[in-house]
Tab-separated table of C-alpha atoms in Angstrom:
chain	number	residue	atom	x	y	z
E	16	UNK	CA	-6.181	0.163	24.414
E	17	UNK	CA	-6.921	-2.325	27.433
E	18	UNK	CA	-2.875	-3.548	28.547
E	19	UNK	CA	-2.501	-6.763	30.849
E	20	UNK	CA	-0.763	-10.213	31.391
E	21	UNK	CA	2.130	-7.346	32.479
E	22	UNK	CA	5.595	-10.203	33.822
E	23	UNK	CA	8.692	-9.062	35.201
E	24	UNK	CA	9.794	-11.678	32.944
E	25	UNK	CA	8.811	-10.345	29.837
E	26	UNK	CA	11.279	-9.326	27.523
E	27	UNK	CA	8.714	-7.588	25.282
E	28	UNK	CA	4.290	-6.726	24.503
E	29	UNK	CA	2.757	-8.540	22.274
E	30	UNK	CA	0.353	-6.125	20.166
E	31	UNK	CA	-3.350	-8.775	19.867
E	32	UNK	CA	-5.458	-6.554	17.995
E	33	UNK	CA	-9.526	-6.913	18.915
E	34	UNK	CA	-12.958	-6.404	17.291
E	35	UNK	CA	-13.894	-3.776	19.329
E	36	UNK	CA	-16.220	-4.568	21.253
E	37	UNK	CA	-16.080	-7.504	20.992
E	38	UNK	CA	-18.279	-10.587	21.221
E	39	UNK	CA	-19.033	-13.005	23.557
E	40	UNK	CA	-17.434	-15.872	24.290
E	41	UNK	CA	-14.174	-14.880	22.722
E	42	UNK	CA	-13.210	-11.491	24.548
E	43	UNK	CA	-15.813	-9.159	25.385
E	44	UNK	CA	-16.142	-6.048	28.183
E	45	UNK	CA	-17.397	-6.931	31.487
E	46	UNK	CA	-19.328	-4.205	32.839
E	47	UNK	CA	-18.447	-4.991	36.145
E	48	UNK	CA	-14.561	-4.419	35.120
E	49	UNK	CA	-14.107	-2.359	32.177
E	50	UNK	CA	-11.824	-4.347	31.035
E	51	UNK	CA	-11.883	-6.907	28.077
E	52	UNK	CA	-12.126	-11.198	29.156
E	53	UNK	CA	-13.919	-13.546	27.688
E	54	UNK	CA	-11.673	-17.611	25.774
E	55	UNK	CA	-9.078	-15.741	24.649
E	56	UNK	CA	-8.474	-13.800	27.875
E	57	UNK	CA	-7.843	-16.578	29.392
E	58	UNK	CA	-5.543	-18.241	26.939
E	59	UNK	CA	-3.543	-15.428	27.386
E	60	UNK	CA	-3.481	-15.553	31.103
E	61	UNK	CA	-2.716	-19.098	30.595
E	62	UNK	CA	-0.044	-18.299	28.330
E	63	UNK	CA	1.120	-15.299	30.343
E	64	UNK	CA	1.188	-17.817	33.744
E	65	UNK	CA	3.632	-21.031	31.743
E	66	UNK	CA	6.053	-18.759	29.227
E	67	UNK	CA	6.395	-14.945	31.126
E	68	UNK	CA	4.272	-13.602	28.219
E	69	UNK	CA	2.693	-10.111	28.121
E	70	UNK	CA	0.698	-8.639	25.853
E	71	UNK	CA	-1.980	-6.287	25.541
E	72	UNK	CA	-4.966	-5.953	23.656
E	73	UNK	CA	-6.046	-2.875	20.439
E	74	UNK	CA	-8.823	-1.698	20.156
E	75	UNK	CA	-9.682	-2.409	16.601
E	76	UNK	CA	-11.630	-4.311	13.641
E	77	UNK	CA	-11.800	-7.570	11.354
E	78	UNK	CA	-12.123	-5.766	8.105
E	79	UNK	CA	-8.542	-3.762	9.283
E	80	UNK	CA	-6.614	-6.919	11.273
E	81	UNK	CA	-4.793	-8.234	8.194
E	82	UNK	CA	-4.027	-4.863	6.691
E	83	UNK	CA	-2.383	-4.710	10.859
E	84	UNK	CA	-0.720	-7.572	10.442
E	85	UNK	CA	1.501	-7.425	7.479
E	86	UNK	CA	2.513	-4.022	8.402
E	87	UNK	CA	3.767	-4.971	12.218
E	88	UNK	CA	1.818	-3.017	13.864
E	89	UNK	CA	0.048	-5.954	15.269
E	90	UNK	CA	1.123	-8.773	15.807
E	91	UNK	CA	-1.821	-10.808	16.667
E	92	UNK	CA	-5.804	-11.753	16.064
E	93	UNK	CA	-8.312	-13.873	15.652
E	94	UNK	CA	-9.757	-15.735	13.547
E	95	UNK	CA	-9.336	-18.459	10.795
E	96	UNK	CA	-7.340	-18.397	8.366
E	97	UNK	CA	-9.306	-19.689	6.214
E	98	UNK	CA	-11.021	-16.282	5.875
E	99	UNK	CA	-7.339	-14.356	5.113
E	100	UNK	CA	-7.246	-12.868	2.158
E	101	UNK	CA	-3.416	-13.160	2.460
E	102	UNK	CA	-2.726	-16.953	4.281
E	103	UNK	CA	0.649	-17.641	3.127
E	104	UNK	CA	1.635	-13.857	5.073
E	105	UNK	CA	0.719	-15.796	8.629
E	106	UNK	CA	0.697	-17.990	10.990
E	107	UNK	CA	-1.253	-19.775	13.204
E	108	UNK	CA	-1.732	-21.446	16.288
E	109	UNK	CA	-3.369	-25.107	16.870
E	110	UNK	CA	-7.267	-24.366	16.960
E	111	UNK	CA	-8.765	-22.950	19.907
E	112	UNK	CA	-12.126	-24.660	19.236
E	113	UNK	CA	-14.910	-24.950	16.004
E	114	UNK	CA	-16.436	-21.987	14.163
E	115	UNK	CA	-19.544	-22.843	13.123
E	116	UNK	CA	-21.724	-20.457	10.709
E	117	UNK	CA	-25.298	-21.358	10.233
E	118	UNK	CA	-27.922	-20.028	7.712
E	119	UNK	CA	-30.704	-17.942	8.915
E	120	UNK	CA	-34.364	-17.542	7.740
E	121	UNK	CA	-38.004	-16.087	8.811
E	122	UNK	CA	-39.902	-19.318	7.721
E	123	UNK	CA	-39.057	-22.587	8.909
E	124	UNK	CA	-36.000	-24.445	6.395
E	125	UNK	CA	-36.574	-28.675	5.415
E	126	UNK	CA	-34.689	-30.808	7.208
E	127	UNK	CA	-33.066	-31.653	3.363
E	128	UNK	CA	-32.344	-28.330	2.241
E	129	UNK	CA	-28.298	-28.014	1.241
E	130	UNK	CA	-26.972	-25.134	-0.392
E	131	UNK	CA	-27.797	-25.128	-3.942
E	132	UNK	CA	-31.807	-24.770	-3.347
E	133	UNK	CA	-29.711	-20.245	-2.578
E	134	UNK	CA	-29.947	-20.849	-6.142
E	135	UNK	CA	-30.885	-16.567	-7.357
E	136	UNK	CA	-31.364	-15.792	-3.706
E	137	UNK	CA	-29.627	-12.688	-1.962
E	138	UNK	CA	-27.249	-13.525	1.824
E	139	UNK	CA	-27.696	-10.616	3.651
E	140	UNK	CA	-23.500	-10.609	4.754
E	141	UNK	CA	-21.540	-8.980	7.078
E	142	UNK	CA	-19.281	-6.235	4.507
E	143	UNK	CA	-15.577	-7.614	4.223
E	144	UNK	CA	-16.520	-11.431	5.327
E	145	UNK	CA	-15.029	-14.993	3.347
E	146	UNK	CA	-17.669	-17.236	3.866
E	147	UNK	CA	-16.049	-20.031	2.270
E	148	UNK	CA	-18.835	-21.809	1.329
E	149	UNK	CA	-20.843	-19.052	-0.371
E	150	UNK	CA	-17.557	-17.986	-2.101
E	151	UNK	CA	-18.002	-19.176	-5.335
E	152	UNK	CA	-22.054	-19.195	-5.683
E	153	UNK	CA	-20.735	-15.736	-5.089
E	154	UNK	CA	-18.022	-15.249	-7.608
E	155	UNK	CA	-20.026	-16.689	-10.523
E	156	UNK	CA	-23.740	-15.548	-9.927
E	157	UNK	CA	-25.303	-18.615	-8.740
E	158	UNK	CA	-26.062	-15.912	-5.596
E	159	UNK	CA	-25.828	-12.355	-4.255
E	160	UNK	CA	-24.196	-10.869	-1.123
E	161	UNK	CA	-25.919	-8.087	0.008
E	162	UNK	CA	-23.467	-6.508	3.194
E	163	UNK	CA	-23.556	-4.079	6.345
E	164	UNK	CA	-21.711	-3.101	9.112
E	165	UNK	CA	-22.740	-5.469	11.530
E	166	UNK	CA	-24.423	-8.753	13.006
E	167	UNK	CA	-27.218	-6.196	14.173
E	168	UNK	CA	-27.538	-4.862	10.210
E	169	UNK	CA	-27.983	-8.205	8.823
E	170	UNK	CA	-30.547	-9.156	10.908
E	171	UNK	CA	-32.429	-6.051	10.312
E	172	UNK	CA	-31.720	-6.084	6.987
E	173	UNK	CA	-33.576	-10.807	6.914
E	174	UNK	CA	-36.404	-9.004	8.769
E	175	UNK	CA	-36.873	-5.559	6.431
E	176	UNK	CA	-37.268	-8.652	3.180
E	177	UNK	CA	-33.926	-7.487	1.865
E	178	UNK	CA	-32.940	-10.146	1.469
E	179	UNK	CA	-33.708	-14.171	2.007
E	180	UNK	CA	-31.153	-15.440	4.298
E	181	UNK	CA	-28.343	-14.342	6.577
E	182	UNK	CA	-25.378	-16.068	7.748
E	183	UNK	CA	-23.710	-15.834	11.047
E	184	UNK	CA	-21.499	-17.676	13.277
E	185	UNK	CA	-23.787	-19.451	16.214
E	186	UNK	CA	-22.563	-18.245	19.119
E	187	UNK	CA	-23.566	-14.666	17.520
E	188	UNK	CA	-26.696	-15.555	16.710
E	189	UNK	CA	-28.000	-15.995	20.045
E	190	UNK	CA	-26.820	-12.530	21.146
E	191	UNK	CA	-28.573	-11.012	18.260
E	192	UNK	CA	-32.272	-12.910	19.244
E	193	UNK	CA	-31.664	-12.694	22.833
E	194	UNK	CA	-32.152	-8.446	22.214
E	195	UNK	CA	-35.935	-6.793	22.766
E	196	UNK	CA	-35.479	-5.723	18.985
E	197	UNK	CA	-36.199	-9.401	17.904
E	198	UNK	CA	-37.791	-10.240	21.072
E	199	UNK	CA	-41.371	-10.314	18.572
E	200	UNK	CA	-39.745	-12.087	15.431
E	201	UNK	CA	-38.853	-15.590	14.933
E	202	UNK	CA	-35.603	-16.961	12.847
E	203	UNK	CA	-35.218	-20.240	12.206
E	204	UNK	CA	-31.647	-22.035	11.548
E	205	UNK	CA	-30.508	-23.887	8.982
E	206	UNK	CA	-30.267	-28.006	10.119
E	207	UNK	CA	-26.733	-28.052	9.022
E	208	UNK	CA	-23.903	-25.329	9.298
E	209	UNK	CA	-23.095	-23.995	6.184
E	210	UNK	CA	-18.788	-23.520	6.746
E	211	UNK	CA	-17.632	-25.573	10.031
E	212	UNK	CA	-13.931	-24.505	10.109
E	213	UNK	CA	-11.137	-24.174	13.320
E	214	UNK	CA	-10.922	-20.795	15.117
E	215	UNK	CA	-7.006	-19.853	15.435
E	216	UNK	CA	-4.584	-17.114	16.961
E	217	UNK	CA	-3.423	-15.212	13.450
E	218	UNK	CA	0.376	-14.585	13.983
E	219	UNK	CA	3.015	-12.456	12.738
E	220	UNK	CA	4.953	-14.817	10.222
E	221	UNK	CA	8.314	-14.391	11.885
E	222	UNK	CA	7.330	-15.592	15.119
E	223	UNK	CA	7.357	-18.649	15.416
E	224	UNK	CA	8.664	-18.467	19.358
E	225	UNK	CA	5.267	-16.927	20.136
E	226	UNK	CA	3.288	-20.170	18.192
E	227	UNK	CA	4.944	-22.424	19.865
E	228	UNK	CA	3.925	-20.995	22.641
E	229	UNK	CA	0.983	-20.694	22.061
E	230	UNK	CA	0.608	-23.575	20.902
E	231	UNK	CA	2.086	-25.127	23.948
E	232	UNK	CA	-0.722	-23.415	26.434
E	233	UNK	CA	-3.110	-24.514	24.218
E	234	UNK	CA	-3.018	-27.999	24.557
E	235	UNK	CA	-1.780	-28.024	28.440
E	236	UNK	CA	-5.485	-26.750	28.377
E	237	UNK	CA	-7.430	-28.924	26.119
E	238	UNK	CA	-5.537	-31.222	27.847
E	239	UNK	CA	-7.143	-30.580	31.336
E	240	UNK	CA	-10.262	-29.886	30.533
E	241	UNK	CA	-9.760	-25.777	31.218
E	242	UNK	CA	-10.339	-25.168	27.380
E	243	UNK	CA	-13.308	-26.078	27.297
E	244	UNK	CA	-14.869	-25.180	30.556
E	245	UNK	CA	-13.919	-21.717	30.104
E	246	UNK	CA	-15.800	-21.682	25.677
E	247	UNK	CA	-18.827	-23.036	28.302
E	248	UNK	CA	-18.579	-20.721	30.225
E	249	UNK	CA	-18.370	-17.032	28.636
E	250	UNK	CA	-21.059	-19.126	26.083
E	251	UNK	CA	-23.440	-18.675	29.389
E	252	UNK	CA	-22.172	-15.345	31.469
E	253	UNK	CA	-20.718	-13.115	27.987
E	254	UNK	CA	-22.705	-10.027	28.119
E	255	UNK	CA	-21.460	-7.565	25.774
E	256	UNK	CA	-23.976	-7.185	22.819
E	257	UNK	CA	-22.897	-8.037	19.942
E	258	UNK	CA	-21.204	-5.412	17.329
């Protein structure tokens, strides 16, 4: 647990779950300070400055976060609301940025590639993750999911031929491909995203005041360009290995 953004004006410290050990550009460990840095930290720091808020990061994982939120053990986490199992049981901030998922394989894609070409193929996926573009195809047996516990194991399975495609967001994929163990492999990205969603701060439904404060913070950072600057900085500077 890492506590930050303490303010003498704050009456409550909000608990923010982190998909430990995090991943750039969203939130990741700075090896020099051993604290979390990233786009989300920059937003929460600005929210603390603007509204006198206080936050603490709690190490967790994506599979558990929604349950922790629904049982009031945390107050917020970063995700897209469309990926929630029970979206009606939470509220969300305005979007921070667009989140794009791509398909990857070991051979080049045709420029005309469409998702219909996935029929009867196996897709390497993260256990517990919801992929809107693949949901119905999985349910009706059009494709098969091969779940794994981490981004690295997803790509290891693709290399080993246990699946035909892997799906991952563009930031995480770039970090995985940069790892030494994959330096001798060539991966090809689909010509278009399989999913494009907005990443938001997911909150307990009663935290409407906090949502308003976060919305005001995000809007201000969008207006002055600091949100885009933060995103680009952490895309380049993030050095934490992917989980």
